[in-house]
Amino acid sequence: MTQPDPTGWAARQKGMAMNSDEAPGGREPSADGGDESRVRPLPFDTSRAHQARFYDYLLGGKDNYEADRAAVEAQLEIYPDLIFTARANRAFLGRAVRYLAADAGIRQFLDIGTGIPTAGNTHEVAQAVAPESQIVYVDYDPIVLAHARALLRSNDVGATKYIDADLRDTGTVLRLAGQLLDFTKPVAITLLSILHAIPDSDDPYAIVATLLAAVPSGSYLAISHVGPEFVSPETRDALLDTARRTSLQQYTPRTREQVARFFEGTDLVPPGLVPVEEWRPEPDTDTAGKSSFWCAVGRKR
Amino acid sequence: MNTVVPGSEQPDPDDAPVEGIVLRMLLGTQLRRLRETAGVSPERAGTEIRGTRSKISRMETGRVGFKARDVDDLLTLYGVTDEQLRSRFLSLAKQANRPDWWTRYGDILPDWFETYLGLESAATTIRSFEIQFVHGLFQTEDYARGVTMLGHRAAPAEEIEQRVAVRLKRQDLLTRPTAPRIWSVMDEAVLRRPVGGAAVMREQLRHLAEVAALPHVTIQVVPFARGGHAAASGSFTILRFAEHDLPDLVYIEQLTSAVYLEQRADVEHYLEVADQLGGSALTPAASTLFIEQVIKET
């Protein structure tokens, strides 16, 4: 595969009803793009809970397995507000993408940590505002791969693309995203409920900085992230312990200050860094509960 | 697992017309929950409605229709006194017994297929994997005739046409306002086997490429080049319903009967296989290109 020229690719994609993960030049049936091999393959393992399926069950989906449900139930015993948190995070995605498309005029989205498709996916929200919006989805879960490739389909004017890659492999993410997105124009990078799956040892700050460096001034960064401040230390430890026993992926809660560091080089959109349910709530936003996720949207200087 | 073998069961006066099976499953699930909450055993509940444990079990899994009197007695036994709740239950039970279009074809359709049609038209998502034939919802008239002739060589022309008519009528759900999402993964063999001859097959393939463009339809091909695949056993369909309470159902058609899998462990095994197949198949866009390539070669 040749190194893509982002501008050239964007130009070639323009006007095409693309719903493909074609590799460059992949007009041949045999060249089934999108099957880019990931650097850290996640096994197709349903014996332990996986974040995407865990989340699917929390949101009332049916694409989950016994281990996922058991993990959710175990967490709910300790922390019943988990359901509210998951819903509030999903609602934040809707409001953030709507804001980015309608108020910030963004037409290109890089959605990393797609999860199993449910109602109100990024391209649906963005294309409802601006049909020409182009969205690149990135995830590394084989189940998400199956569902996202099949179901996250663009309208005819815009475009969607799915990349099977690990967020930590920013080189692959950016290279493949550049086949659809024009990195000379503003891009919104959304990292919702994913950075806490990256331990400090994998340097999540460097990952975010690399992604931000690839997009021009006027681009946006949206993050939601588990915060330790929302629960007692005992609850936090019990939740982490449960995850260790039940889940494939572990997570690292980060404080408000630690989450704020991801936004270096950006100006936060009001109201700044807040719990997900408090970010620009709309009349129908459920603010009755208390989530345990921080979130913010920042504009690159 | 619940195996439905036509003719193997005594006619049961409780056997309802198939429409509303999902409603029955839903009502049955709720009745089971009420019974368990009330701490009533299936035997005791069966006795209450002049039946057995197995009658209760059949009701609770939506296999039989509901008699108003039985529902009424059970609600009383379970301590449900709220009149509004009771009357809602009863009116749902009545709806669940309503017949639908395919009952007209009752004489040519085996019971198990009628049941399937009811489920299919109630599903919000239909996922399938096909190794031999194009999915019934995507068949052209000529292809459908070709498939029907294979199975009923000796049948009179009139019956063949009736069977073809059922297949086509089924496709109404593709264009109805609340069309289900259909996600069909097929082996390359489906595209290569010229049922009805090359001309019929080319037309069928063109039709397949057309339906693949519908927003609620996803078609993916697993090319031979991908080697063996996860569904070693054969074709299957997974039906999903909107109701949160209702589990997914796996439907496997056999020569003289059909099997429904509804136990979670069974269903999850198929879901897992379906997810693996979806992941190993060509993307929807590449699949359309692949189909176009096969058209040229057919």
Short mmCIF file of N, CA and C in Angstrom, two decimals, chain B residues 223-295:
data_model
loop_
_atom_site.label_atom_id
_atom_site.label_comp_id
_atom_site.label_asym_id
_atom_site.label_seq_id
_atom_site.Cartn_x
_atom_site.Cartn_y
_atom_site.Cartn_z
N PRO B 223 -15.66 -14.81 0.48
CA PRO B 223 -15.11 -15.44 -0.72
C PRO B 223 -14.43 -16.77 -0.37
N PHE B 224 -14.39 -17.65 -1.37
CA PHE B 224 -13.70 -18.94 -1.19
C PHE B 224 -12.28 -18.69 -0.70
N ALA B 225 -11.68 -17.60 -1.19
CA ALA B 225 -10.27 -17.33 -0.89
C ALA B 225 -10.02 -17.16 0.60
N ARG B 226 -11.11 -16.88 1.35
CA ARG B 226 -10.93 -16.72 2.79
C ARG B 226 -10.76 -18.06 3.51
N GLY B 227 -10.85 -19.15 2.77
CA GLY B 227 -10.68 -20.46 3.40
C GLY B 227 -11.93 -20.89 4.14
N GLY B 228 -11.76 -21.77 5.12
CA GLY B 228 -12.90 -22.26 5.89
C GLY B 228 -13.47 -21.14 6.74
N HIS B 229 -14.71 -21.29 7.14
CA HIS B 229 -15.28 -20.26 7.98
C HIS B 229 -15.94 -20.84 9.22
N ALA B 230 -16.38 -19.94 10.08
CA ALA B 230 -16.83 -20.34 11.41
C ALA B 230 -18.13 -21.15 11.40
N ALA B 231 -18.92 -20.99 10.32
CA ALA B 231 -20.22 -21.67 10.30
C ALA B 231 -20.11 -22.99 9.55
N ALA B 232 -19.30 -23.86 10.05
CA ALA B 232 -19.06 -25.12 9.37
C ALA B 232 -20.37 -25.88 9.14
N SER B 233 -21.34 -25.69 10.02
CA SER B 233 -22.53 -26.51 9.98
C SER B 233 -23.54 -26.10 8.91
N GLY B 234 -23.59 -24.85 8.54
CA GLY B 234 -24.53 -24.49 7.50
C GLY B 234 -25.27 -23.20 7.74
N SER B 235 -26.35 -23.01 6.95
CA SER B 235 -27.10 -21.76 6.98
C SER B 235 -27.88 -21.61 8.28
N PHE B 236 -28.06 -20.38 8.70
CA PHE B 236 -28.91 -20.11 9.86
C PHE B 236 -29.38 -18.68 9.82
N THR B 237 -30.41 -18.41 10.58
CA THR B 237 -30.98 -17.07 10.66
C THR B 237 -31.14 -16.71 12.13
N ILE B 238 -30.80 -15.48 12.48
CA ILE B 238 -31.01 -15.02 13.85
C ILE B 238 -32.01 -13.87 13.81
N LEU B 239 -33.09 -14.03 14.56
CA LEU B 239 -34.11 -12.99 14.61
C LEU B 239 -34.00 -12.24 15.92
N ARG B 240 -34.06 -10.93 15.82
CA ARG B 240 -34.03 -10.10 17.03
C ARG B 240 -35.30 -9.25 17.06
N PHE B 241 -35.86 -9.12 18.26
CA PHE B 241 -37.10 -8.37 18.43
C PHE B 241 -36.86 -7.12 19.26
N ALA B 242 -37.71 -6.12 19.04
CA ALA B 242 -37.50 -4.85 19.72
C ALA B 242 -37.65 -4.99 21.23
N GLU B 243 -38.57 -5.82 21.65
CA GLU B 243 -38.86 -5.92 23.08
C GLU B 243 -37.63 -6.35 23.85
N HIS B 244 -37.35 -5.61 24.87
CA HIS B 244 -36.14 -5.87 25.63
C HIS B 244 -36.16 -7.25 26.27
N ASP B 245 -37.36 -7.68 26.63
CA ASP B 245 -37.52 -8.97 27.32
C ASP B 245 -37.28 -10.17 26.41
N LEU B 246 -37.47 -9.97 25.11
CA LEU B 246 -37.44 -11.12 24.22
C LEU B 246 -36.03 -11.47 23.82
N PRO B 247 -35.67 -12.72 23.98
CA PRO B 247 -34.33 -13.13 23.55
C PRO B 247 -34.28 -13.26 22.03
N ASP B 248 -33.07 -13.28 21.49
CA ASP B 248 -32.91 -13.56 20.07
C ASP B 248 -33.30 -15.01 19.82
N LEU B 249 -33.72 -15.30 18.59
CA LEU B 249 -34.07 -16.67 18.21
C LEU B 249 -33.20 -17.10 17.04
N VAL B 250 -32.69 -18.32 17.11
CA VAL B 250 -31.96 -18.86 15.98
C VAL B 250 -32.87 -19.83 15.26
N TYR B 251 -32.92 -19.72 13.95
CA TYR B 251 -33.80 -20.55 13.13
C TYR B 251 -32.94 -21.31 12.13
N ILE B 252 -33.09 -22.61 12.14
CA ILE B 252 -32.34 -23.45 11.21
C ILE B 252 -33.32 -24.34 10.47
N GLU B 253 -33.34 -24.18 9.15
CA GLU B 253 -34.28 -24.93 8.34
C GLU B 253 -33.67 -26.27 7.96
N GLN B 254 -34.46 -27.31 8.10
CA GLN B 254 -34.00 -28.62 7.66
C GLN B 254 -34.93 -29.12 6.56
N LEU B 255 -34.69 -30.32 6.09
CA LEU B 255 -35.48 -30.78 4.94
C LEU B 255 -36.96 -30.88 5.26
N THR B 256 -37.30 -31.44 6.40
CA THR B 256 -38.71 -31.66 6.69
C THR B 256 -39.19 -30.92 7.92
N SER B 257 -38.33 -30.12 8.49
CA SER B 257 -38.75 -29.41 9.69
C SER B 257 -37.81 -28.24 9.91
N ALA B 258 -37.99 -27.58 11.03
CA ALA B 258 -37.11 -26.48 11.37
C ALA B 258 -36.80 -26.55 12.84
N VAL B 259 -35.67 -26.01 13.21
CA VAL B 259 -35.28 -25.99 14.61
C VAL B 259 -35.18 -24.55 15.07
N TYR B 260 -35.74 -24.27 16.20
CA TYR B 260 -35.56 -22.96 16.81
C TYR B 260 -34.69 -23.13 18.04
N LEU B 261 -33.69 -22.32 18.16
CA LEU B 261 -32.88 -22.33 19.37
C LEU B 261 -33.21 -21.05 20.12
N GLU B 262 -33.54 -21.19 21.38
CA GLU B 262 -33.87 -20.00 22.15
C GLU B 262 -33.12 -19.94 23.47
N GLN B 263 -32.44 -21.05 23.82
CA GLN B 263 -31.65 -21.02 25.04
C GLN B 263 -30.46 -20.10 24.83
N ARG B 264 -30.20 -19.30 25.86
CA ARG B 264 -29.18 -18.28 25.70
C ARG B 264 -27.84 -18.83 25.24
N ALA B 265 -27.44 -19.96 25.81
CA ALA B 265 -26.11 -20.51 25.48
C ALA B 265 -26.05 -20.89 24.00
N ASP B 266 -27.14 -21.47 23.49
CA ASP B 266 -27.18 -21.84 22.07
C ASP B 266 -27.16 -20.60 21.20
N VAL B 267 -28.04 -19.66 21.54
CA VAL B 267 -28.17 -18.45 20.73
C VAL B 267 -26.83 -17.70 20.70
N GLU B 268 -26.19 -17.63 21.86
CA GLU B 268 -24.94 -16.88 21.92
C GLU B 268 -23.85 -17.52 21.08
N HIS B 269 -23.90 -18.84 20.98
CA HIS B 269 -22.92 -19.51 20.14
C HIS B 269 -23.10 -19.05 18.69
N TYR B 270 -24.34 -18.99 18.24
CA TYR B 270 -24.61 -18.55 16.87
C TYR B 270 -24.29 -17.07 16.68
N LEU B 271 -24.57 -16.26 17.71
CA LEU B 271 -24.24 -14.84 17.60
C LEU B 271 -22.74 -14.67 17.42
N GLU B 272 -22.01 -15.46 18.17
CA GLU B 272 -20.56 -15.39 18.10
C GLU B 272 -20.08 -15.77 16.69
N VAL B 273 -20.66 -16.86 16.17
CA VAL B 273 -20.30 -17.29 14.82
C VAL B 273 -20.68 -16.21 13.80
N ALA B 274 -21.87 -15.63 13.98
CA ALA B 274 -22.31 -14.59 13.06
C ALA B 274 -21.37 -13.39 13.11
N ASP B 275 -20.93 -13.03 14.30
CA ASP B 275 -20.00 -11.91 14.43
C ASP B 275 -18.67 -12.22 13.76
N GLN B 276 -18.22 -13.46 13.93
CA GLN B 276 -16.95 -13.84 13.29
C GLN B 276 -17.09 -13.84 11.77
N LEU B 277 -18.23 -14.34 11.28
CA LEU B 277 -18.46 -14.36 9.84
C LEU B 277 -18.51 -12.94 9.29
N GLY B 278 -19.22 -12.07 10.01
CA GLY B 278 -19.32 -10.67 9.57
C GLY B 278 -17.95 -10.02 9.51
N GLY B 279 -17.11 -10.38 10.47
CA GLY B 279 -15.77 -9.81 10.50
C GLY B 279 -14.86 -10.36 9.41
N SER B 280 -15.09 -11.63 9.04
CA SER B 280 -14.19 -12.21 8.04
C SER B 280 -14.71 -12.03 6.62
N ALA B 281 -15.97 -11.62 6.48
CA ALA B 281 -16.53 -11.39 5.15
C ALA B 281 -15.98 -10.10 4.57
N LEU B 282 -16.16 -9.92 3.25
CA LEU B 282 -15.80 -8.66 2.62
C LEU B 282 -16.69 -7.56 3.20
N THR B 283 -16.21 -6.35 3.16
CA THR B 283 -17.05 -5.22 3.59
C THR B 283 -18.26 -5.15 2.66
N PRO B 284 -19.33 -4.46 3.09
CA PRO B 284 -20.50 -4.34 2.21
C PRO B 284 -20.13 -3.75 0.84
N ALA B 285 -19.30 -2.74 0.82
CA ALA B 285 -18.95 -2.12 -0.47
C ALA B 285 -18.15 -3.08 -1.34
N ALA B 286 -17.18 -3.76 -0.73
CA ALA B 286 -16.39 -4.71 -1.50
C ALA B 286 -17.25 -5.90 -1.94
N SER B 287 -18.26 -6.24 -1.14
CA SER B 287 -19.15 -7.35 -1.51
C SER B 287 -19.95 -7.01 -2.76
N THR B 288 -20.41 -5.77 -2.85
CA THR B 288 -21.15 -5.35 -4.05
C THR B 288 -20.25 -5.44 -5.28
N LEU B 289 -19.01 -5.00 -5.12
CA LEU B 289 -18.05 -5.11 -6.24
C LEU B 289 -17.83 -6.57 -6.61
N PHE B 290 -17.77 -7.40 -5.59
CA PHE B 290 -17.56 -8.83 -5.81
C PHE B 290 -18.73 -9.42 -6.59
N ILE B 291 -19.95 -9.05 -6.18
CA ILE B 291 -21.14 -9.56 -6.87
C ILE B 291 -21.12 -9.10 -8.33
N GLU B 292 -20.73 -7.86 -8.55
CA GLU B 292 -20.67 -7.35 -9.93
C GLU B 292 -19.66 -8.14 -10.76
N GLN B 293 -18.56 -8.51 -10.11
CA GLN B 293 -17.56 -9.31 -10.79
C GLN B 293 -18.13 -10.68 -11.16
N VAL B 294 -18.87 -11.29 -10.23
CA VAL B 294 -19.44 -12.61 -10.49
C VAL B 294 -20.48 -12.54 -11.63
N ILE B 295 -21.22 -11.42 -11.67
CA ILE B 295 -22.20 -11.26 -12.76
C ILE B 295 -21.49 -11.38 -14.11
#
